[in-house]
XYZ file of C-alpha atoms in Angstrom:
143
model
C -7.294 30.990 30.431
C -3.556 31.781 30.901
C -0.408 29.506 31.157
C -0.067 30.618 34.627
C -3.634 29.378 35.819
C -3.115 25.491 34.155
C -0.609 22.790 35.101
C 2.445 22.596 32.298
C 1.268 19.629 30.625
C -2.081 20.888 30.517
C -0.794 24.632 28.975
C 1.685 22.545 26.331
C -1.144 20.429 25.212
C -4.022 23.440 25.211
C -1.248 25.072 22.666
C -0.080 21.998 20.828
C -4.012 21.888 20.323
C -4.784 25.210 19.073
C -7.060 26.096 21.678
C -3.766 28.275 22.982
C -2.008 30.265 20.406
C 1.622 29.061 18.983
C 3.982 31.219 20.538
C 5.679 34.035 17.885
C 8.998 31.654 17.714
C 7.043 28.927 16.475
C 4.816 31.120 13.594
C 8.486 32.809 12.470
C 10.268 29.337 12.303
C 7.270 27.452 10.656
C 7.224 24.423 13.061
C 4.609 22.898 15.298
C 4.340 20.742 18.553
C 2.335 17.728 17.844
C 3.255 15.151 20.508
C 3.129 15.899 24.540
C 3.004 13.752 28.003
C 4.689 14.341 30.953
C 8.716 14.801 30.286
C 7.985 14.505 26.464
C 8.137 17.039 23.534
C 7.495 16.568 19.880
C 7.964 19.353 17.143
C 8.322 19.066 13.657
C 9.246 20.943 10.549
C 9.875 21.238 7.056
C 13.016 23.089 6.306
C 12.961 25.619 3.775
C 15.512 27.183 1.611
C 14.663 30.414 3.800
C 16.105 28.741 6.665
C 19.304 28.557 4.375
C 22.770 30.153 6.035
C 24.924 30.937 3.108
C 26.830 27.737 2.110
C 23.181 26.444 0.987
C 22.323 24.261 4.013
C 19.429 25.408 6.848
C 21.298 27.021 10.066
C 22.386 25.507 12.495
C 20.387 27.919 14.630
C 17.157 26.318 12.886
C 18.641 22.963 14.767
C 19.458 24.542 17.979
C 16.187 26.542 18.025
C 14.495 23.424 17.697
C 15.789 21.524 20.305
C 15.907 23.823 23.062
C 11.959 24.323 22.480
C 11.080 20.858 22.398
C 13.506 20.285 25.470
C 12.503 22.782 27.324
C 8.738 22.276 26.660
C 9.459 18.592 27.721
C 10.486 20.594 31.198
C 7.528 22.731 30.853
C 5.300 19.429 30.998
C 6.512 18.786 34.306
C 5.765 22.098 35.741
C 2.640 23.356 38.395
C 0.835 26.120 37.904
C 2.788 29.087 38.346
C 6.198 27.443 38.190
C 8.609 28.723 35.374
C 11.307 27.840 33.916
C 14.461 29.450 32.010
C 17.207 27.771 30.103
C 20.493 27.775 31.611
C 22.735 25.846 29.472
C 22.332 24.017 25.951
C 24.822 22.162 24.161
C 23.876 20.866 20.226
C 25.352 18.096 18.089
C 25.507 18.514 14.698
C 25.314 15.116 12.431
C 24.008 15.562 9.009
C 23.302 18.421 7.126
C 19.232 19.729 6.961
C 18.195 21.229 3.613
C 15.290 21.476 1.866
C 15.346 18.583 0.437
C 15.228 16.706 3.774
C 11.469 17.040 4.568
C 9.813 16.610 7.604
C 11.896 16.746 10.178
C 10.853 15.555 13.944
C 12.649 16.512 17.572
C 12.130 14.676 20.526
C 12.505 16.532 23.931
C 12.576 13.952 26.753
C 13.505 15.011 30.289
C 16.193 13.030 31.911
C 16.152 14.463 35.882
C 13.724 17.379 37.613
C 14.720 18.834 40.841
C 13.345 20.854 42.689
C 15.577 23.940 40.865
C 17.160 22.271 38.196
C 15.656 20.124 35.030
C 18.074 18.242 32.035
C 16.935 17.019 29.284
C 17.503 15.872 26.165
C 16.872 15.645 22.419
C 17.492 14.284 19.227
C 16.248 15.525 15.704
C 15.663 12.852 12.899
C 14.279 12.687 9.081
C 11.450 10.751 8.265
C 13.840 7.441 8.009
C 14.511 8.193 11.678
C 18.119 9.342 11.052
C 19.620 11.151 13.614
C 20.331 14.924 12.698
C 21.072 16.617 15.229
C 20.946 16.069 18.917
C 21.618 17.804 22.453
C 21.100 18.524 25.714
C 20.068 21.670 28.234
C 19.565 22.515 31.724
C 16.566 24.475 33.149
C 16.455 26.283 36.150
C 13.162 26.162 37.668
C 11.537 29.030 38.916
């Protein structure tokens, strides 16, 4: 079985189920998807002081990283066989600092329009308390 042969949705959730492998990103970063439906991506983490930039907080790359793979999964759910995708454009908001000491962190991906070439869609990262992190959006170009 290959990603090309099953609908998006139906790759996303063979891989968010282990019956797939993780993709590389995913095993490097330490996160996981654990929630997907059509136009919807969840991922979570828990930030660890190898994520760390040097001020002592985890990267804002960690943050970006995140969203743009549970926003463009979110895209990916949407897809036929066959059809890629490729991020075009993503823009990240920064709210509270992420350390270790944060735990669990979750990030939505929920599309917001699919065209027929183009996909947007956005997400938000929170803590366990549900406070907002981080949040942003993209643009896909569909393939």
């Amino acid at each position: 079985m290959t990603g090309a042969e099953l609908s998006g949705i139906d790759y996303v959730r063979a891989i968010f189920d282990g019956e797939l492998p993780q993709p590389p990103i995913a095993e490097l970063m330490g996160f996981r998807g654990v929630e997907a439906e059509p136009g919807r991506a969840v991922f979570e983490m828990e930030p660890r002081p190898q994520h760390y930039n040097p001020i002592g907080s985890v990267h804002g790359g960690v943050a970006m990283t995140l969203l743009d793979s549970a926003m463009g999964v979110a895209v990916h759910s949407l897809l036929e066989p066959g059809v890629r995708y490729t991020t075009l454009e993503v823009k990240t908001n920064f709210v509270r600092t992420i350390t270790a000491d944060t735990g669990v962190i979750r990030c939505e991906g929920t599309v917001l329009h699919k065209g027929s070439r183009i996909a947007t869609a956005e997400g938000k990262i929170t803590d366990s308390s549900g406070r907002l992190l981080a949040h942003g959006t993209t643009t896909c170009l569909i393939m």
